[in-house]
Short mmCIF file of C-alpha atoms in Angstrom, two decimals:
data_model
loop_
_atom_site.label_atom_id
_atom_site.label_comp_id
_atom_site.label_asym_id
_atom_site.label_seq_id
_atom_site.Cartn_x
_atom_site.Cartn_y
_atom_site.Cartn_z
CA UNK A 1 57.48 33.98 20.84
CA UNK A 2 59.56 36.10 18.69
CA UNK A 3 60.01 35.38 15.16
CA UNK A 4 62.32 38.22 13.51
CA UNK A 5 63.16 38.73 9.92
CA UNK A 6 66.88 38.47 8.99
CA UNK A 7 68.44 41.68 6.56
CA UNK A 8 69.27 38.70 3.60
CA UNK A 9 68.67 35.59 3.32
CA UNK A 10 72.42 34.22 3.37
CA UNK A 11 72.10 30.44 4.65
CA UNK A 12 73.71 30.69 8.11
CA UNK A 13 72.03 33.80 8.57
CA UNK A 14 68.40 32.14 7.70
CA UNK A 15 69.61 29.34 10.19
CA UNK A 16 70.23 31.70 13.11
CA UNK A 17 66.54 33.43 12.24
CA UNK A 18 64.69 29.92 12.21
CA UNK A 19 66.83 29.30 15.35
CA UNK A 20 65.43 32.49 17.42
CA UNK A 21 62.22 32.51 19.33
CA UNK A 22 59.73 32.56 17.58
CA UNK A 23 40.01 24.75 -0.69
CA UNK A 24 38.48 23.11 -2.74
CA UNK A 25 40.66 20.38 -4.49
CA UNK A 26 40.54 19.14 -8.21
CA UNK A 27 36.86 18.69 -9.96
CA UNK A 28 33.84 17.56 -8.19
CA UNK A 29 33.88 14.24 -5.98
CA UNK A 30 31.53 12.24 -4.59
CA UNK A 31 30.99 12.03 -0.31
CA UNK A 32 32.54 8.71 -0.59
CA UNK A 33 35.68 9.79 -2.33
CA UNK A 34 35.96 12.66 -0.05
CA UNK A 35 35.90 10.86 2.93
CA UNK A 36 38.57 8.38 1.68
CA UNK A 37 40.76 11.40 0.67
CA UNK A 38 40.26 12.89 4.06
CA UNK A 39 40.87 9.15 5.82
CA UNK A 40 44.46 8.83 3.56
CA UNK A 41 45.37 12.51 4.46
CA UNK A 42 44.75 12.07 7.78
CA UNK A 43 47.01 8.98 8.48
CA UNK A 44 49.70 10.60 5.99
CA UNK A 45 53.40 10.89 7.17
CA UNK A 46 55.50 13.79 6.43
CA UNK A 47 59.07 13.78 7.87
CA UNK A 48 61.04 10.53 8.66
CA UNK A 49 64.03 10.82 11.21
CA UNK A 50 67.69 11.09 9.33
CA UNK A 51 70.83 11.16 10.65
CA UNK A 52 71.53 14.70 9.24
CA UNK A 53 75.18 15.38 10.05
CA UNK A 54 76.03 11.88 7.89
CA UNK A 55 74.04 12.89 4.78
CA UNK A 56 76.40 12.75 1.93
CA UNK A 57 74.76 15.62 0.17
CA UNK A 58 77.24 15.56 -2.98
CA UNK A 59 76.63 11.83 -3.63
CA UNK A 60 72.87 11.86 -2.93
CA UNK A 61 70.68 9.29 -2.18
CA UNK A 62 72.75 5.90 -3.21
CA UNK A 63 69.36 3.72 -4.16
CA UNK A 64 69.02 1.62 -7.04
CA UNK A 65 69.43 3.43 -10.04
CA UNK A 66 71.91 6.70 -8.56
CA UNK A 67 74.63 8.09 -10.43
CA UNK A 68 77.97 9.32 -9.95
CA UNK A 69 78.14 13.29 -9.57
CA UNK A 70 79.06 14.43 -12.83
CA UNK A 71 78.90 10.86 -14.44
CA UNK A 72 78.72 10.52 -18.50
CA UNK A 73 75.30 8.97 -19.12
CA UNK A 74 75.01 7.22 -22.65
CA UNK A 75 70.98 6.85 -23.54
CA UNK A 76 68.67 6.73 -26.44
CA UNK A 77 65.83 9.88 -27.19
CA UNK A 78 62.00 8.15 -27.03
CA UNK A 79 59.56 10.54 -28.44
CA UNK A 80 57.32 11.54 -25.61
CA UNK A 81 55.00 14.43 -23.97
CA UNK A 82 56.20 15.44 -20.62
CA UNK A 83 54.54 17.75 -18.67
CA UNK A 84 55.63 21.15 -17.93
CA UNK A 85 57.51 23.94 -19.81
CA UNK A 86 60.88 23.90 -18.90
CA UNK A 87 63.31 21.74 -21.31
CA UNK A 88 63.21 18.06 -20.89
CA UNK A 89 63.19 14.96 -22.53
CA UNK A 90 62.49 11.22 -21.92
CA UNK A 91 65.63 9.12 -22.81
CA UNK A 92 65.83 5.34 -22.10
CA UNK A 93 69.22 3.64 -20.75
CA UNK A 94 69.97 0.28 -22.23
CA UNK A 95 67.02 -1.44 -23.16
CA UNK A 96 63.92 -0.61 -21.12
CA UNK A 97 65.24 1.94 -18.26
CA UNK A 98 63.76 5.14 -18.94
CA UNK A 99 64.53 8.52 -17.31
CA UNK A 100 63.55 11.86 -17.74
CA UNK A 101 66.34 14.50 -18.35
CA UNK A 102 66.14 17.98 -17.76
CA UNK A 103 69.15 20.10 -19.62
CA UNK A 104 70.43 23.38 -20.25
CA UNK A 105 72.45 26.19 -18.46
CA UNK A 106 69.93 28.86 -18.63
CA UNK A 107 67.15 25.89 -17.02
CA UNK A 108 67.15 26.86 -13.71
CA UNK A 109 65.30 23.94 -12.82
CA UNK A 110 68.59 22.35 -13.57
CA UNK A 111 69.86 23.51 -10.42
CA UNK A 112 66.82 24.23 -8.33
CA UNK A 113 65.84 20.61 -8.73
CA UNK A 114 69.32 19.31 -6.63
CA UNK A 115 69.53 22.16 -4.75
CA UNK A 116 65.73 21.85 -3.08
CA UNK A 117 66.02 17.85 -3.33
CA UNK A 118 69.16 17.49 -1.95
CA UNK A 119 68.25 20.02 1.67
CA UNK A 120 64.57 17.78 1.56
CA UNK A 121 66.34 14.42 1.63
CA UNK A 122 69.26 15.59 3.81
CA UNK A 123 66.46 16.54 6.86
CA UNK A 124 64.12 13.62 6.19
CA UNK A 125 61.49 15.03 3.94
CA UNK A 126 60.18 13.40 1.09
CA UNK A 127 61.94 14.41 -2.56
CA UNK A 128 62.63 13.08 -5.79
CA UNK A 129 66.41 11.86 -6.42
CA UNK A 130 68.08 14.07 -8.82
CA UNK A 131 71.61 13.17 -10.20
CA UNK A 132 73.57 16.03 -11.70
CA UNK A 133 75.22 14.62 -14.62
CA UNK A 134 76.28 14.63 -18.72
CA UNK A 135 74.01 13.09 -20.74
CA UNK A 136 74.87 11.62 -24.45
CA UNK A 137 71.51 11.59 -26.32
CA UNK A 138 71.37 9.09 -28.94
CA UNK A 139 68.66 10.66 -31.68
CA UNK A 140 68.22 13.74 -30.21
CA UNK A 141 66.49 16.64 -32.12
CA UNK A 142 68.58 19.37 -33.34
CA UNK A 143 66.29 22.00 -31.68
CA UNK A 144 67.33 20.52 -28.24
CA UNK A 145 70.75 22.35 -28.83
CA UNK A 146 72.71 20.01 -27.69
CA UNK A 147 76.73 19.83 -28.65
CA UNK A 148 76.56 17.57 -31.45
CA UNK A 149 79.13 14.99 -31.61
CA UNK A 150 81.30 13.53 -34.30
CA UNK A 151 78.87 10.17 -34.61
CA UNK A 152 75.94 12.05 -34.65
CA UNK A 153 74.86 12.00 -30.56
CA UNK A 154 74.33 14.40 -28.77
CA UNK A 155 75.86 16.07 -25.50
CA UNK A 156 73.75 17.93 -22.52
CA UNK A 157 75.64 19.59 -20.07
CA UNK A 158 74.66 20.69 -17.49
CA UNK A 159 71.93 18.18 -16.98
CA UNK A 160 69.90 16.21 -14.32
CA UNK A 161 68.31 12.68 -14.24
CA UNK A 162 65.33 12.33 -12.45
CA UNK A 163 64.26 9.15 -10.39
CA UNK A 164 61.27 9.16 -8.70
CA UNK A 165 61.03 8.88 -4.77
CA UNK A 166 59.96 5.04 -4.22
CA UNK A 167 56.39 4.33 -3.71
CA UNK A 168 53.52 4.46 -5.76
CA UNK A 169 51.08 7.55 -6.35
CA UNK A 170 47.92 7.88 -4.80
CA UNK A 171 44.98 8.00 -6.30
CA UNK A 172 45.78 5.62 -9.05
CA UNK A 173 42.76 6.92 -10.80
CA UNK A 174 41.49 10.98 -10.87
CA UNK A 175 42.86 13.97 -9.63
CA UNK A 176 46.88 13.40 -7.98
CA UNK A 177 48.43 15.91 -5.44
CA UNK A 178 47.34 17.57 -2.52
CA UNK A 179 47.05 21.44 -1.78
CA UNK A 180 48.61 23.07 1.11
CA UNK A 181 45.12 23.74 2.61
CA UNK A 182 44.81 20.03 3.32
CA UNK A 183 47.84 19.91 5.80
CA UNK A 184 44.95 20.87 8.52
CA UNK A 185 43.81 17.34 7.60
CA UNK A 186 47.03 16.01 8.96
CA UNK A 187 46.99 18.14 11.99
CA UNK A 188 45.39 15.51 14.21
CA UNK A 189 47.42 12.62 13.07
CA UNK A 190 49.84 10.96 15.26
CA UNK A 191 52.00 9.93 12.57
CA UNK A 192 52.67 13.97 11.37
CA UNK A 193 52.89 16.32 14.31
CA UNK A 194 52.04 19.83 14.11
CA UNK A 195 55.79 20.50 14.36
CA UNK A 196 56.57 18.71 10.83
CA UNK A 197 53.82 20.08 8.99
CA UNK A 198 54.91 23.35 10.27
CA UNK A 199 58.44 22.87 9.72
CA UNK A 200 57.76 21.63 5.90
CA UNK A 201 55.92 24.76 5.56
CA UNK A 202 58.57 26.84 6.75
CA UNK A 203 60.54 24.87 4.82
CA UNK A 204 58.92 25.70 1.46
CA UNK A 205 59.09 29.81 2.42
CA UNK A 206 63.11 28.89 3.04
CA UNK A 207 63.46 27.56 -0.49
CA UNK A 208 61.08 30.20 -1.73
CA UNK A 209 58.80 27.27 -3.64
CA UNK A 210 56.57 29.66 -5.58
CA UNK A 211 54.77 27.10 -7.50
CA UNK A 212 52.71 25.65 -4.83
CA UNK A 213 49.56 24.15 -7.18
CA UNK A 214 48.27 20.38 -5.90
CA UNK A 215 50.11 18.89 -8.96
CA UNK A 216 53.50 20.08 -7.71
CA UNK A 217 52.99 18.02 -4.16
CA UNK A 218 52.66 14.12 -4.07
CA UNK A 219 50.83 11.80 -2.16
CA UNK A 220 52.82 8.50 -2.25
CA UNK A 221 51.72 4.82 -0.99
CA UNK A 222 55.55 3.72 0.68
CA UNK A 223 56.26 0.46 -1.04
CA UNK A 224 56.78 -1.64 1.80
CA UNK A 225 52.71 -1.18 2.06
CA UNK A 226 50.43 -2.45 -0.37
CA UNK A 227 47.37 -0.73 -1.26
CA UNK A 228 44.82 -2.23 0.91
CA UNK A 229 41.74 -2.25 -1.15
CA UNK A 230 40.54 0.01 -4.36
CA UNK A 231 41.39 3.97 -3.49
CA UNK A 232 42.60 3.24 -0.18
CA UNK A 233 46.76 3.32 1.27
CA UNK A 234 48.61 1.56 3.75
CA UNK A 235 50.98 3.93 4.75
CA UNK A 236 50.86 7.42 2.97
CA UNK A 237 53.34 10.02 2.86
CA UNK A 238 53.32 13.71 1.58
CA UNK A 239 56.29 15.15 -0.18
CA UNK A 240 57.12 18.16 -2.31
CA UNK A 241 57.24 16.98 -6.18
CA UNK A 242 58.45 19.46 -8.30
CA UNK A 243 61.07 22.01 -6.85
CA UNK A 244 62.70 23.71 -9.60
CA UNK A 245 61.05 27.12 -8.57
CA UNK A 246 62.89 27.14 -5.88
CA UNK A 247 65.96 29.17 -4.46
CA UNK A 248 64.94 32.52 -5.97
CA UNK A 249 62.00 34.92 -4.99
CA UNK A 250 57.85 33.56 -5.01
CA UNK A 251 56.40 35.60 -7.52
CA UNK A 252 52.78 35.81 -8.90
CA UNK A 253 53.48 34.41 -12.54
CA UNK A 254 56.13 32.16 -11.37
CA UNK A 255 58.88 33.85 -13.59
CA UNK A 256 61.58 31.57 -13.90
CA UNK A 257 64.51 34.57 -13.99
CA UNK A 258 62.98 35.14 -10.27
CA UNK A 259 62.10 32.29 -8.86
CA UNK A 260 64.34 29.75 -9.95
CA UNK A 261 67.58 30.50 -8.43
CA UNK A 262 68.09 33.57 -8.54
CA UNK A 263 71.06 34.05 -5.52
CA UNK A 264 70.29 37.39 -5.72
CA UNK A 265 67.04 37.86 -5.14
CA UNK A 266 66.97 34.78 -2.76
CA UNK A 267 69.74 36.13 -0.45
CA UNK A 268 67.51 39.55 -0.30
CA UNK A 269 64.26 37.80 0.84
CA UNK A 270 63.52 37.73 4.47
CA UNK A 271 62.00 34.39 6.02
CA UNK A 272 59.35 36.17 7.98
CA UNK A 273 57.02 38.76 6.67
CA UNK A 274 56.91 41.33 9.39
CA UNK A 275 59.86 42.10 11.98
CA UNK A 276 57.66 40.56 14.70
CA UNK A 277 55.38 37.71 14.50
CA UNK A 278 55.41 34.34 12.74
CA UNK A 279 54.15 34.29 9.33
CA UNK A 280 56.77 32.81 6.82
CA UNK A 281 57.15 35.58 3.77
CA UNK A 282 55.89 33.53 0.91
CA UNK A 283 53.59 35.70 -1.50
CA UNK A 284 51.22 33.44 -2.99
CA UNK A 285 51.43 32.84 -6.97
CA UNK A 286 48.77 32.81 -9.28
CA UNK A 287 48.81 29.09 -9.14
CA UNK A 288 50.12 28.54 -5.62
CA UNK A 289 48.08 27.49 -2.49
CA UNK A 290 50.23 28.04 -0.01
CA UNK A 291 50.64 31.83 1.03
CA UNK A 292 52.61 33.08 4.16
CA UNK A 293 51.72 30.71 6.47
CA UNK A 294 52.02 30.89 10.36
CA UNK A 295 54.67 28.89 11.95
CA UNK A 296 54.03 27.51 15.44
CA UNK A 297 56.64 27.40 17.65
CA UNK A 298 57.06 23.77 17.55
CA UNK A 299 57.09 23.86 14.06
CA UNK A 300 60.36 26.79 13.98
CA UNK A 301 61.82 24.87 16.90
CA UNK A 302 61.61 21.62 14.78
CA UNK A 303 63.04 23.18 11.79
CA UNK A 304 65.97 25.06 13.49
CA UNK A 305 67.19 21.74 15.16
CA UNK A 306 67.23 19.96 11.69
CA UNK A 307 69.14 22.90 9.65
CA UNK A 308 71.43 23.50 12.44
CA UNK A 309 72.27 20.09 12.73
CA UNK A 310 74.12 20.65 8.86
CA UNK A 311 77.94 21.59 8.49
CA UNK A 312 80.02 24.07 6.82
CA UNK A 313 80.73 20.90 4.74
CA UNK A 314 77.75 20.02 3.51
CA UNK A 315 76.24 23.13 2.91
CA UNK A 316 79.36 23.78 0.59
CA UNK A 317 78.62 20.00 -1.12
CA UNK A 318 74.56 21.21 -1.55
CA UNK A 319 75.56 24.34 -4.19
CA UNK A 320 78.58 22.30 -5.78
CA UNK A 321 76.52 19.42 -6.19
CA UNK A 322 73.98 22.16 -8.25
CA UNK A 323 76.66 23.31 -10.14
CA UNK A 324 75.86 26.73 -9.08
CA UNK A 325 79.07 28.36 -10.56
CA UNK A 326 77.25 27.17 -14.14
CA UNK A 327 74.15 29.73 -13.29
CA UNK A 328 74.21 33.45 -13.42
CA UNK A 329 73.64 35.19 -10.15
CA UNK A 330 70.54 37.26 -11.55
CA UNK A 331 69.61 35.66 -14.52
CA UNK A 332 67.90 38.94 -15.72
CA UNK A 333 71.44 40.42 -15.42
CA UNK A 334 74.29 39.29 -17.38
CA UNK A 335 76.65 41.34 -15.94
CA UNK A 336 75.34 40.39 -12.60
CA UNK A 337 78.04 37.20 -13.58
CA UNK A 338 78.06 33.70 -12.38
CA UNK A 339 77.49 32.65 -9.13
CA UNK A 340 80.30 30.77 -6.91
CA UNK A 341 79.74 28.52 -3.68
CA UNK A 342 81.12 31.16 -1.57
#
């Protein structure tokens, strides 16, 4: 097995490189809770097959609540505390459709969430649905900095609206999420092979998923499966939840200027830690639980086969959907100029 490092993290070079040979979680829990958790993780899925070649990356998932690319969405501000530090707010469409809006041209997550979720979705891995839109907000505070319209509403462009991946989060009570160390519990699962697990780890390296703390991943009970008993889950599915800090370079402090759609840093970051060997190049941040994962040959081949099915048109659509032309190539350097799809 020989996994070699590309000189640059350009898409086609990365795909070619991949295609060549090559803890403790949360607060204290009772033995019963630990056993239930181990059983759920042991039955979890990580990947479901898609027809990669036919996935419309620009339109994205067309499930109920989808928005066309660049649509103008009118909503009413809801004063509600949301987790995280990036600019966002809760807004209500119509009478009761509450959505989360991330906004701001300088907010890397507006671009990174679309890039990462559309890629994960197209390949068959779990992802929330992120729709790049323009938002007209009724009643948004002035300090949000939107463009004030004559009627007093505020326009936010660029912005993205989040729709959660269908399913219910598990467990319903207590600590949620999962640590990357816990993928070992999935190793013997009939529903998730080692190839699936290692492919997800290698894809996290590809994305430079720097903030890999447990809260950034979710355990879902898929909607077709009811919770059997209290604390149980019929068909668990492991997914990456928050992928705004991607398409840059992983870093110790999860600095957004470096880690969130810094395309200069991303293209210069090798996939593999060393010129030979199969350790992915993903240094752990201070919050992270994934560090330079060892990738099996099965996992490398599996991800390579998925990536190689993407057409040049789909790759172009991915970056167009994310509107990268509104993002500086290097957010820390104004002279770097704005990115282009090319």
